[in-house]
Coordinates of C-alpha atoms in Angstrom, one line a residue:
Chain A
M47 CA 15.4 59.2 221.1
S48 CA 17.9 59.7 218.9
L49 CA 19.8 62.0 216.4
L50 CA 19.5 61.5 212.8
I51 CA 21.9 62.7 210.3
S52 CA 21.7 62.2 206.7
G53 CA 22.4 63.4 203.2
Q54 CA 25.4 64.1 200.8
L55 CA 27.2 67.2 201.0
A56 CA 29.7 67.9 197.9
R57 CA 32.4 70.4 197.6
R58 CA 33.7 70.9 194.1
S59 CA 32.2 68.1 192.7
E60 CA 33.8 66.0 195.3
F61 CA 31.7 63.8 197.7
K62 CA 32.6 65.3 201.3
L63 CA 30.0 63.4 203.3
D64 CA 27.2 60.8 202.3
V65 CA 25.9 59.4 205.4
A66 CA 22.5 58.1 206.8
L67 CA 23.0 57.8 210.6
D68 CA 21.0 57.3 213.8
I69 CA 22.9 57.9 216.6
P70 CA 21.4 57.0 220.2
S71 CA 20.8 60.3 221.8
S72 CA 22.4 59.2 225.0
G73 CA 25.7 58.1 226.2
V74 CA 29.0 59.0 224.5
T75 CA 29.1 58.3 220.6
A76 CA 32.6 58.5 219.3
I77 CA 33.0 59.4 215.7
V78 CA 36.4 58.0 214.4
G79 CA 38.4 58.5 211.3
S80 CA 41.7 59.6 210.1
S81 CA 41.9 63.2 208.5
G82 CA 39.9 63.9 205.5
S83 CA 37.2 61.3 206.6
G84 CA 34.6 63.8 207.1
K85 CA 34.4 63.4 210.5
S86 CA 34.8 67.3 211.5
T87 CA 32.3 68.2 208.5
L88 CA 29.7 65.7 210.0
L89 CA 30.1 67.7 213.2
R90 CA 29.7 71.0 211.7
C91 CA 26.5 69.7 209.8
I92 CA 25.0 69.0 213.3
A93 CA 26.3 72.0 215.0
G94 CA 24.8 74.1 212.0
L95 CA 27.8 75.6 210.6
E96 CA 27.8 73.7 207.2
G97 CA 25.4 71.6 205.2
R98 CA 22.5 73.8 204.7
G99 CA 20.2 72.7 202.4
S100 CA 21.9 69.2 201.7
M101 CA 21.8 67.7 205.0
T102 CA 19.1 66.7 207.5
V103 CA 19.5 66.7 211.1
A104 CA 16.9 66.0 213.6
L105 CA 17.3 65.6 217.5
D106 CA 14.8 63.8 219.1
G107 CA 12.2 64.5 216.5
E108 CA 12.8 68.3 216.5
I109 CA 14.2 69.0 213.1
W110 CA 17.2 71.3 213.0
Q111 CA 17.8 71.1 209.1
D112 CA 16.5 69.7 206.0
A113 CA 15.8 70.8 202.6
S114 CA 13.5 73.5 203.6
N115 CA 14.4 74.3 207.2
F116 CA 17.2 75.7 208.9
V117 CA 17.7 76.2 212.9
P118 CA 20.8 78.6 212.8
A119 CA 23.8 77.5 215.0
H120 CA 23.1 80.1 217.6
S121 CA 19.4 78.7 218.4
R122 CA 20.2 75.1 218.6
A123 CA 20.6 74.1 222.0
L124 CA 24.0 72.3 221.7
S125 CA 27.5 73.1 222.8
L126 CA 30.7 72.6 220.6
V127 CA 34.3 72.6 221.7
L128 CA 36.7 73.2 218.7
Q129 CA 39.9 71.8 218.4
E130 CA 42.0 74.7 219.5
G131 CA 39.5 76.1 222.0
A132 CA 38.8 79.5 220.2
L133 CA 38.9 81.2 223.2
F134 CA 38.2 84.9 222.6
P135 CA 41.7 86.5 223.0
H136 CA 40.5 90.0 223.9
L137 CA 38.7 88.8 226.9
S138 CA 40.0 87.2 230.3
V139 CA 39.6 83.8 231.5
H140 CA 36.4 85.0 233.7
R141 CA 34.9 86.9 230.7
N142 CA 35.2 84.1 228.5
L143 CA 33.2 82.1 230.9
L144 CA 30.7 84.5 231.3
Y145 CA 30.2 85.0 227.4
P146 CA 27.7 82.1 226.7
R147 CA 24.0 83.3 226.3
T148 CA 21.9 81.5 229.1
R149 CA 18.6 82.1 227.5
R150 CA 18.6 79.2 225.5
R151 CA 16.8 76.1 226.6
G152 CA 19.0 73.2 227.8
F153 CA 21.4 71.8 230.7
C154 CA 24.1 73.9 231.9
L155 CA 26.2 74.7 234.9
T156 CA 26.8 77.7 236.9
P157 CA 30.1 79.6 236.5
E158 CA 30.9 78.7 240.1
Q159 CA 30.4 75.1 239.4
V160 CA 32.6 74.9 236.4
I161 CA 35.6 77.1 238.1
A162 CA 35.7 74.7 240.7
R163 CA 35.4 71.4 238.7
F164 CA 38.1 72.7 236.5
G165 CA 40.2 74.6 239.2
L166 CA 40.1 77.8 237.3
T167 CA 40.3 80.2 240.4
P168 CA 43.8 81.0 239.8
L169 CA 43.4 81.7 236.1
L170 CA 40.6 84.0 236.1
Q171 CA 42.2 87.2 235.3
H172 CA 44.6 86.0 232.9
K173 CA 44.2 86.5 229.2
P174 CA 44.2 83.3 227.1
S175 CA 47.7 84.3 225.4
E176 CA 49.3 83.8 228.9
L177 CA 47.9 80.1 229.5
S178 CA 49.2 77.0 228.3
G179 CA 47.6 74.7 225.5
G180 CA 46.3 72.5 228.3
Q181 CA 45.0 75.1 230.3
R182 CA 43.1 76.7 227.2
Q183 CA 41.4 73.7 226.6
R184 CA 40.1 73.5 230.2
V185 CA 38.9 76.8 229.9
A186 CA 37.0 76.2 226.2
L187 CA 35.4 73.1 227.9
A188 CA 34.3 75.1 231.1
R189 CA 33.0 77.6 228.9
A190 CA 31.0 75.2 226.7
L191 CA 29.5 73.9 229.7
L192 CA 27.9 77.2 230.7
A193 CA 26.0 77.1 227.4
P194 CA 22.6 75.7 227.7
A195 CA 22.8 72.5 225.6
R196 CA 20.8 69.1 224.9
L197 CA 23.7 67.8 223.0
W198 CA 27.6 68.0 223.9
L199 CA 30.1 68.0 220.6
L200 CA 33.3 67.7 221.1
D201 CA 35.7 68.0 218.0
E202 CA 39.0 66.8 218.7
P203 CA 39.3 68.0 222.1
L204 CA 42.8 67.1 222.7
S205 CA 44.3 67.0 219.7
A206 CA 46.2 70.4 220.0
L207 CA 47.6 69.3 223.4
D208 CA 51.1 67.9 223.8
G209 CA 51.7 64.3 225.2
P210 CA 51.8 65.5 229.0
A211 CA 48.9 67.8 228.6
R212 CA 46.9 65.3 227.0
R213 CA 47.6 62.5 229.6
A214 CA 46.5 64.9 232.2
L215 CA 43.2 66.1 230.6
A216 CA 41.9 62.9 229.0
P217 CA 41.1 61.0 232.0
E218 CA 38.9 64.3 233.4
L219 CA 37.2 64.5 230.3
G220 CA 36.1 61.1 230.4
L221 CA 34.5 61.5 233.9
L222 CA 32.9 64.6 232.4
C223 CA 31.4 62.8 229.5
R224 CA 30.3 60.0 231.7
D225 CA 28.8 62.4 234.3
L226 CA 27.2 65.1 232.2
G227 CA 24.0 63.1 231.5
L228 CA 24.0 64.7 228.2
P229 CA 24.4 63.0 225.0
V230 CA 27.9 63.5 223.8
I231 CA 29.4 63.3 220.2
Y232 CA 33.0 62.9 220.4
V233 CA 35.1 63.2 217.3
T234 CA 38.7 62.1 217.2
H235 CA 41.5 60.2 215.1
T236 CA 43.0 58.9 218.1
L237 CA 40.9 55.7 219.4
S238 CA 42.5 55.5 222.6
E239 CA 40.8 59.0 223.5
V240 CA 37.6 57.2 223.5
L241 CA 38.1 53.6 224.1
Q242 CA 37.4 53.7 227.7
I243 CA 34.2 55.9 227.7
A244 CA 32.5 55.4 224.1
D245 CA 29.2 53.7 224.4
H246 CA 28.4 53.8 220.6
M247 CA 31.1 54.1 217.6
V248 CA 31.0 55.4 214.4
V249 CA 33.6 54.9 212.1
L250 CA 34.3 57.1 208.9
D251 CA 36.2 56.9 205.9
R252 CA 36.3 58.8 202.9
G253 CA 33.1 60.7 203.7
S254 CA 31.2 57.3 204.6
V255 CA 30.2 55.2 207.3
L256 CA 32.4 52.2 207.6
S257 CA 31.2 50.7 210.5
Q258 CA 28.8 51.4 213.8
G259 CA 28.1 49.6 216.9
S260 CA 29.6 49.0 220.4
P261 CA 33.4 49.6 220.3
A262 CA 33.9 45.9 220.5
E263 CA 31.7 45.1 217.4
V264 CA 33.1 48.0 215.5
S265 CA 36.9 46.9 216.2
I266 CA 36.3 43.7 214.9
G267 CA 34.4 44.5 211.8
L268 CA 37.2 46.8 211.0
S269 CA 39.9 44.5 210.9
H270 CA 38.6 43.2 207.5
A271 CA 37.7 46.2 206.2
L272 CA 40.9 48.3 206.6
S273 CA 43.4 49.6 207.3
E274 CA 46.6 51.2 207.0
D275 CA 46.4 53.5 209.8
I276 CA 44.0 52.1 212.2
D277 CA 45.0 48.7 213.5
L278 CA 42.1 48.1 215.9
G279 CA 42.3 44.5 216.1
G280 CA 40.1 43.4 219.4
I281 CA 38.9 45.1 222.5
L282 CA 39.0 43.3 225.3
A283 CA 36.8 44.2 228.6
C284 CA 38.8 43.5 231.6
R285 CA 38.8 44.5 235.4
F286 CA 41.6 46.3 237.2
H287 CA 43.1 44.0 239.7
A288 CA 46.3 45.7 241.5
F289 CA 49.5 47.9 240.3
D290 CA 52.7 46.5 241.1
P291 CA 55.0 49.9 241.4
S292 CA 58.0 48.1 241.5
H293 CA 57.8 46.8 237.9
N294 CA 55.4 49.6 236.8
L295 CA 52.8 47.1 235.6
S296 CA 49.1 46.9 236.1
E297 CA 47.7 43.4 236.4
V298 CA 44.2 42.9 235.0
R299 CA 41.9 40.2 234.6
V300 CA 40.1 39.1 231.5
G301 CA 37.7 36.4 233.0
T302 CA 39.8 34.5 235.2
T303 CA 43.2 35.0 233.4
A304 CA 45.5 37.7 234.5
M305 CA 47.0 39.9 232.2
W306 CA 50.0 42.7 232.8
I307 CA 49.5 46.5 231.1
R308 CA 52.5 48.6 231.6
G309 CA 51.9 51.6 233.8
D310 CA 49.3 52.6 236.8
L311 CA 45.9 52.2 235.5
S312 CA 44.3 52.7 238.9
S313 CA 42.8 55.9 238.1
L314 CA 40.8 54.5 235.1
G315 CA 38.4 52.6 237.2
I316 CA 37.5 49.2 237.8
N317 CA 35.9 48.2 234.5
L318 CA 38.7 48.8 231.5
R319 CA 38.7 48.1 227.8
V320 CA 41.9 47.1 226.4
Q321 CA 42.7 47.2 222.4
I322 CA 44.9 44.8 221.2
P323 CA 45.9 45.3 217.4
A324 CA 46.0 42.3 215.4
D325 CA 49.6 42.7 214.6
A326 CA 50.5 42.6 218.3
I327 CA 49.4 39.0 218.4
S328 CA 51.4 35.6 218.4
L329 CA 49.7 32.3 218.3
S330 CA 51.2 29.2 220.1
L331 CA 49.8 25.8 220.4
H332 CA 51.3 25.4 224.1
R333 CA 52.0 28.1 226.9
Q334 CA 55.4 29.0 226.6
E335 CA 57.5 28.9 229.7
Q336 CA 61.0 30.3 228.6
I337 CA 59.9 33.5 227.0
S338 CA 59.8 37.3 227.6
V339 CA 56.4 37.7 226.9
L340 CA 54.2 38.0 229.9
N341 CA 50.7 37.9 228.5
Q342 CA 49.9 34.4 227.0
L343 CA 45.8 34.3 226.9
P344 CA 44.3 30.9 226.3
C345 CA 41.9 31.1 223.1
T346 CA 39.6 29.0 220.9
I347 CA 40.0 29.4 217.1
R348 CA 36.6 30.7 215.6
T349 CA 37.4 31.0 212.3
I350 CA 40.3 31.6 210.0
G351 CA 40.1 34.6 207.3
Q352 CA 41.2 34.1 203.8
P353 CA 45.1 34.9 202.8
D354 CA 45.9 38.1 201.9
S355 CA 49.5 39.1 200.6
G356 CA 50.6 36.2 202.8
S357 CA 49.0 36.8 206.0
V358 CA 45.7 35.7 207.5
L359 CA 43.3 37.4 210.3
V360 CA 42.6 34.7 212.9
N361 CA 39.4 35.3 214.7
L362 CA 39.8 34.1 218.7
D363 CA 37.3 33.3 221.2
C364 CA 39.1 34.6 224.5
E365 CA 36.6 34.0 227.4
G366 CA 33.7 34.6 225.2
Q367 CA 35.3 37.7 224.0
T368 CA 36.9 38.5 220.3
L369 CA 40.4 38.6 219.8
Q370 CA 42.3 39.0 216.2
A371 CA 45.6 38.0 215.2
R372 CA 47.4 38.8 212.0
I373 CA 49.9 36.0 211.4
T374 CA 51.5 34.7 208.2
V375 CA 50.1 32.0 206.0
L376 CA 53.5 30.1 206.5
S377 CA 52.9 30.2 210.4
Q378 CA 49.3 29.0 210.0
E379 CA 50.4 26.1 207.9
R380 CA 53.4 25.0 210.2
L381 CA 51.2 24.9 213.1
A382 CA 48.4 23.4 211.0
L383 CA 45.8 25.8 212.6
A384 CA 42.2 25.0 212.3
T385 CA 38.8 26.0 213.4
G386 CA 37.8 24.9 217.1
Q387 CA 41.5 24.4 218.1
R388 CA 42.9 25.6 221.5
V389 CA 45.9 28.2 221.1
Y390 CA 47.5 30.6 223.4
A391 CA 47.7 34.2 222.1
L392 CA 50.9 35.8 223.1
I393 CA 50.8 39.6 223.4
K394 CA 53.9 41.6 224.2
T395 CA 53.0 43.8 227.2
I396 CA 55.3 46.6 225.5
A397 CA 52.9 46.6 222.4
L398 CA 49.9 47.5 224.9
T399 CA 51.6 50.8 226.0
T400 CA 54.0 52.3 223.7
R401 CA 52.0 53.6 220.8
E402 CA 50.5 56.0 223.2
T403 CA 50.1 59.0 220.9
R404 CA 48.3 57.4 218.0
D405 CA 46.2 54.5 219.3
D406 CA 48.1 53.8 222.7
V407 CA 46.4 51.0 224.1
A408 CA 45.1 51.2 227.7
A409 CA 47.6 53.5 229.2
Q410 CA 45.8 56.9 229.3
Chain B
M170 CA 42.6 136.1 218.3
N171 CA 38.8 136.2 218.5
D172 CA 38.5 134.8 215.1
L173 CA 40.9 132.1 215.8
L174 CA 39.1 130.8 218.5
Q175 CA 35.6 131.1 216.7
S176 CA 37.0 129.1 213.9
L177 CA 38.7 126.4 216.4
G178 CA 35.1 126.0 217.9
V179 CA 33.5 125.6 214.5
S180 CA 36.3 123.2 213.3
L181 CA 35.9 121.0 216.7
A182 CA 32.5 120.8 216.5
L183 CA 32.0 120.0 212.7
A184 CA 34.9 117.1 213.3
L185 CA 33.2 116.0 216.6
V186 CA 29.9 115.4 215.4
T187 CA 31.0 113.9 211.8
T188 CA 33.2 111.8 213.8
V189 CA 30.3 110.5 216.0
I190 CA 27.7 110.0 213.0
L191 CA 31.0 108.0 211.1
L192 CA 31.5 105.6 214.1
L193 CA 27.9 104.8 214.0
L194 CA 27.5 104.3 210.3
T195 CA 30.6 103.0 209.2
P196 CA 31.4 99.7 211.2
P197 CA 28.5 97.7 209.7
L198 CA 29.4 99.1 206.5
A199 CA 32.6 98.1 206.7
W200 CA 31.5 95.0 208.1
W201 CA 29.6 94.1 205.1
L202 CA 32.6 95.6 202.7
A203 CA 35.0 93.2 204.5
R204 CA 32.9 89.7 204.6
S205 CA 30.5 90.0 201.8
S206 CA 31.0 88.0 198.6
S207 CA 27.8 90.1 196.9
R208 CA 28.6 91.5 193.7
L209 CA 27.5 94.9 194.5
R210 CA 30.6 95.1 196.9
A211 CA 33.3 96.3 194.8
P212 CA 31.0 99.1 193.3
V213 CA 29.9 100.1 196.9
E214 CA 33.8 100.0 197.8
A215 CA 34.5 102.0 194.7
L216 CA 32.0 104.6 195.8
V217 CA 32.9 104.9 199.4
A218 CA 36.8 105.3 198.2
L219 CA 35.8 108.0 195.8
P220 CA 36.3 111.1 198.0
M221 CA 40.1 109.9 198.4
V222 CA 40.8 110.5 194.6
L223 CA 38.6 113.1 193.6
P224 CA 39.3 116.7 193.8
P225 CA 37.2 118.1 196.8
T226 CA 35.9 120.7 194.5
V227 CA 34.3 118.3 192.5
L228 CA 32.5 116.5 195.2
G229 CA 31.7 119.9 196.7
F230 CA 30.1 121.0 193.5
Y231 CA 27.9 118.1 193.0
L232 CA 26.7 118.5 196.8
L233 CA 26.1 122.5 196.3
L234 CA 23.7 121.5 193.5
A235 CA 22.1 118.5 195.8
M236 CA 22.0 121.0 198.5
A237 CA 20.5 123.9 196.7
G238 CA 17.0 124.9 197.6
E239 CA 15.7 123.0 194.3
G240 CA 18.2 119.9 195.0
F241 CA 16.9 116.6 196.3
L242 CA 18.9 116.9 199.5
G243 CA 18.1 120.8 200.2
E244 CA 14.3 120.2 199.2
A245 CA 14.4 117.2 201.9
W246 CA 15.9 119.0 204.4
N247 CA 13.8 122.0 203.9
G248 CA 10.8 119.9 203.9
L249 CA 11.8 118.3 207.5
T250 CA 13.1 121.4 209.1
G251 CA 11.9 124.3 207.2
T252 CA 15.6 125.6 206.8
P253 CA 17.8 125.7 203.8
L254 CA 20.8 123.3 203.8
A255 CA 23.6 125.0 201.5
F256 CA 26.0 127.4 203.8
T257 CA 24.9 126.1 207.4
F258 CA 26.6 123.8 209.8
S259 CA 24.3 120.7 209.2
G260 CA 25.2 121.1 205.3
L261 CA 28.8 120.9 206.4
V262 CA 28.6 117.9 208.8
I263 CA 26.7 115.9 205.5
G264 CA 29.6 116.8 203.2
S265 CA 32.1 116.0 205.8
V266 CA 30.4 112.8 206.6
I267 CA 30.7 111.8 202.9
Y268 CA 34.3 113.2 202.4
S269 CA 35.8 111.3 205.4
L270 CA 33.9 108.1 205.2
P271 CA 36.8 106.4 203.3
F272 CA 39.4 107.3 206.4
V273 CA 37.4 105.4 208.6
S274 CA 35.6 102.8 206.4
Q275 CA 39.2 101.5 205.0
P276 CA 41.1 101.0 208.3
L277 CA 38.0 99.4 209.9
A278 CA 37.4 97.1 207.0
A279 CA 41.1 96.0 206.9
S280 CA 41.1 95.3 210.5
F281 CA 37.6 93.3 210.3
R282 CA 38.9 90.9 207.2
T283 CA 41.4 89.5 209.8
T284 CA 38.5 88.1 212.0
S285 CA 38.9 84.7 212.5
D286 CA 35.9 82.3 211.5
T287 CA 36.6 80.1 214.4
L288 CA 35.8 82.8 217.0
L289 CA 32.9 83.8 215.3
E290 CA 31.8 80.1 215.1
A291 CA 32.5 79.7 218.7
A292 CA 30.3 82.8 219.3
A293 CA 27.4 81.3 217.4
V294 CA 27.6 78.0 219.1
L295 CA 27.3 80.0 222.6
G296 CA 24.4 81.4 221.3
D297 CA 24.9 84.6 219.7
S298 CA 23.0 85.9 216.7
P299 CA 24.8 87.4 214.0
V300 CA 23.7 91.0 215.1
R301 CA 24.8 90.0 218.9
R302 CA 28.2 88.4 217.5
F303 CA 29.0 92.0 215.8
L304 CA 28.0 94.0 219.0
R305 CA 29.7 91.6 221.4
L306 CA 32.7 90.1 219.7
V307 CA 33.7 91.9 216.3
L308 CA 33.5 95.3 218.0
P309 CA 35.6 94.5 221.2
L310 CA 38.0 92.7 219.2
H311 CA 38.6 95.4 216.9
R312 CA 38.3 98.2 219.3
R313 CA 41.8 99.6 218.7
A314 CA 40.9 99.9 214.8
L315 CA 37.8 101.7 215.8
V316 CA 39.8 104.4 217.9
A317 CA 42.4 104.3 215.2
A318 CA 39.6 105.0 212.5
G319 CA 37.9 107.6 214.5
V320 CA 41.0 109.9 215.2
L321 CA 41.6 109.6 211.5
G322 CA 38.0 110.7 210.7
F323 CA 38.1 113.3 213.1
A324 CA 41.8 114.8 211.9
H325 CA 40.8 114.4 208.2
T326 CA 37.6 116.4 209.0
L327 CA 39.7 118.8 210.7
G328 CA 41.7 119.5 207.8
E329 CA 39.3 119.7 205.0
F330 CA 39.2 122.7 202.7
G331 CA 37.8 122.3 199.2
I332 CA 34.4 121.1 200.1
V333 CA 33.8 123.4 202.8
L334 CA 34.5 126.3 200.6
M335 CA 32.0 124.9 198.0
I336 CA 28.9 124.2 200.4
G337 CA 29.8 126.0 203.4
G338 CA 31.2 129.4 202.3
N339 CA 32.8 131.4 205.0
I340 CA 30.1 132.6 207.7
P341 CA 32.2 133.3 211.0
G342 CA 30.6 131.0 214.0
E343 CA 28.6 128.8 211.6
T344 CA 31.0 127.7 208.6
R345 CA 34.3 129.4 208.9
V346 CA 36.7 126.5 210.0
L347 CA 40.3 126.6 210.7
S348 CA 41.6 125.9 207.2
I349 CA 39.2 128.7 205.4
L350 CA 40.4 131.0 208.2
L351 CA 44.0 130.5 207.1
F352 CA 43.3 131.0 203.7
D353 CA 41.5 134.3 204.5
Q354 CA 44.6 135.2 206.9
V355 CA 47.0 134.5 203.9
E356 CA 45.0 136.5 201.4
S357 CA 44.8 139.6 203.8
L358 CA 48.9 139.0 204.1
N359 CA 48.2 138.6 207.9
Y360 CA 51.3 136.2 208.3
A361 CA 51.8 136.5 212.0
A362 CA 48.2 135.2 212.7
A363 CA 48.4 132.7 209.7
H364 CA 51.4 131.2 211.3
I365 CA 49.4 130.3 214.4
T366 CA 46.6 128.9 212.8
A367 CA 48.8 126.7 210.2
L368 CA 50.7 125.7 213.4
L369 CA 47.7 124.5 215.2
L370 CA 46.5 122.6 212.2
L371 CA 50.2 120.9 212.0
G372 CA 50.4 120.1 215.1
F373 CA 47.0 118.5 215.5
S374 CA 47.3 116.4 212.4
L375 CA 50.8 115.1 213.7
L376 CA 49.4 114.4 216.9
A377 CA 46.3 112.3 215.5
L378 CA 48.5 110.2 213.1
T379 CA 50.9 109.2 215.9
V380 CA 48.1 108.2 218.1
T381 CA 46.5 106.4 215.2
Y382 CA 49.8 104.5 214.4
S383 CA 50.6 103.8 218.0
T384 CA 46.9 102.4 218.7
L385 CA 47.1 100.1 215.6
S386 CA 50.8 98.7 216.2
R387 CA 49.9 97.7 219.8
R388 CA 48.9 93.9 220.3
P389 CA 45.1 93.4 220.3

């Protein structure tokens, strides 16, 4: 069972999209790419808002559009949350929630359920213009849950929000995606938004698929292919261990090795994914005692990549998982690094927490 | 005074019936004018706007020909109802609908042009067909423009003169509207009565425009 999307979409003789995707129709699929990569266009094709006549879209064998067929957007059993929420300005929150047509086949909640889940009771009589950005987006998510759907589409649902509103809504949205039991396609340019929840990832670049697979596979593949603006590095699966409030640090375990990450991660659950940019890792031949870096992970060098502009990518095995470090060719020569060698990956804790708006790691 | 009340009745009935018909016909037309990329759009828009620039007597002349017994409108009407169309209230309604059409369709089309595509797409994804989107989203979104367009159409119908003179004539209780009555009163030098009729029309027009502009300037 899967969602098929294929075809080419040109606009003004320029390719907007050229894809052949087979996305599992279960779990959360993240479509990641910078602006202009075609990720929103892809989503609009799935929704039936674009790509008529040129793109093929089929869900579990049911053709939504191809060269000769086209099921209009209102007849597709899907739900789409748009970037800015797109609440109807003349209707109260309550009337917005009652807007969806419920005659379509598919899964949906009742108004009472979503009002309770999103805590909307105090807002029901307000007009959208009286709400904050975060509140508007919660109403939009709630409204989308009231339209019967077999597929849930999210188009940058957090991008219009400021830092605090985003941090408040992100974990809730993550839980929702996991609880729904519907396939979710989540489009974003911010990897951290989907890092904890994605089961499958598709990376788009200039209208074509650069990479797809599990988040860990994708991140490793990408370090070779890109990229100025997304330094994915590696993604480590780890377990939450404890939070130390006096230092504002969370201790997580990668296998048996302890690692510290800034902030309280207890709300994210036991199983976490930590993204570590290749540039944030230094390599050392020995454990360093007199150094400020807290995280020193013992690793084995698997491969060393080709030198590129004076730097190399070193692929590391860390407790069976994969990390990537970008170091200078000079360092590689001085340390005489070679395949199979034991090294320590030094990761500044601060590097895992400070870049919270673009690709902030582990911290939500 | 009896004349005045009788003409006021005809004027109000004419304006009311015309406005109701226009509010049913115009929204789909204005939506098409506002959103279509068809090649036909410009010629249709010109046709709809024609009464704004054409002398009412020109329009009235052609309508008179069409409504005459052997004219295509008159013949069709006679076939349907067995009665003539020229110099009747029904004939006046048809003329008024055509004459006041641009005054209703233009403010509506201007307002429709501001409709956000994102909202229409949101409604589509929530399950609304194009017709439902129009009825459930577009019309409520532009309800102020609908009120304003209705008031403008009503006021403009109340003030028409040239067309009425050509196709309605001057039948008391049937086709003699206020503006015709005023003309009669002035011709017979009855200035005292003319003052009242003129003041009535002036006051009503001012009121209608005030309602229109205050409705349009409020936030949606």
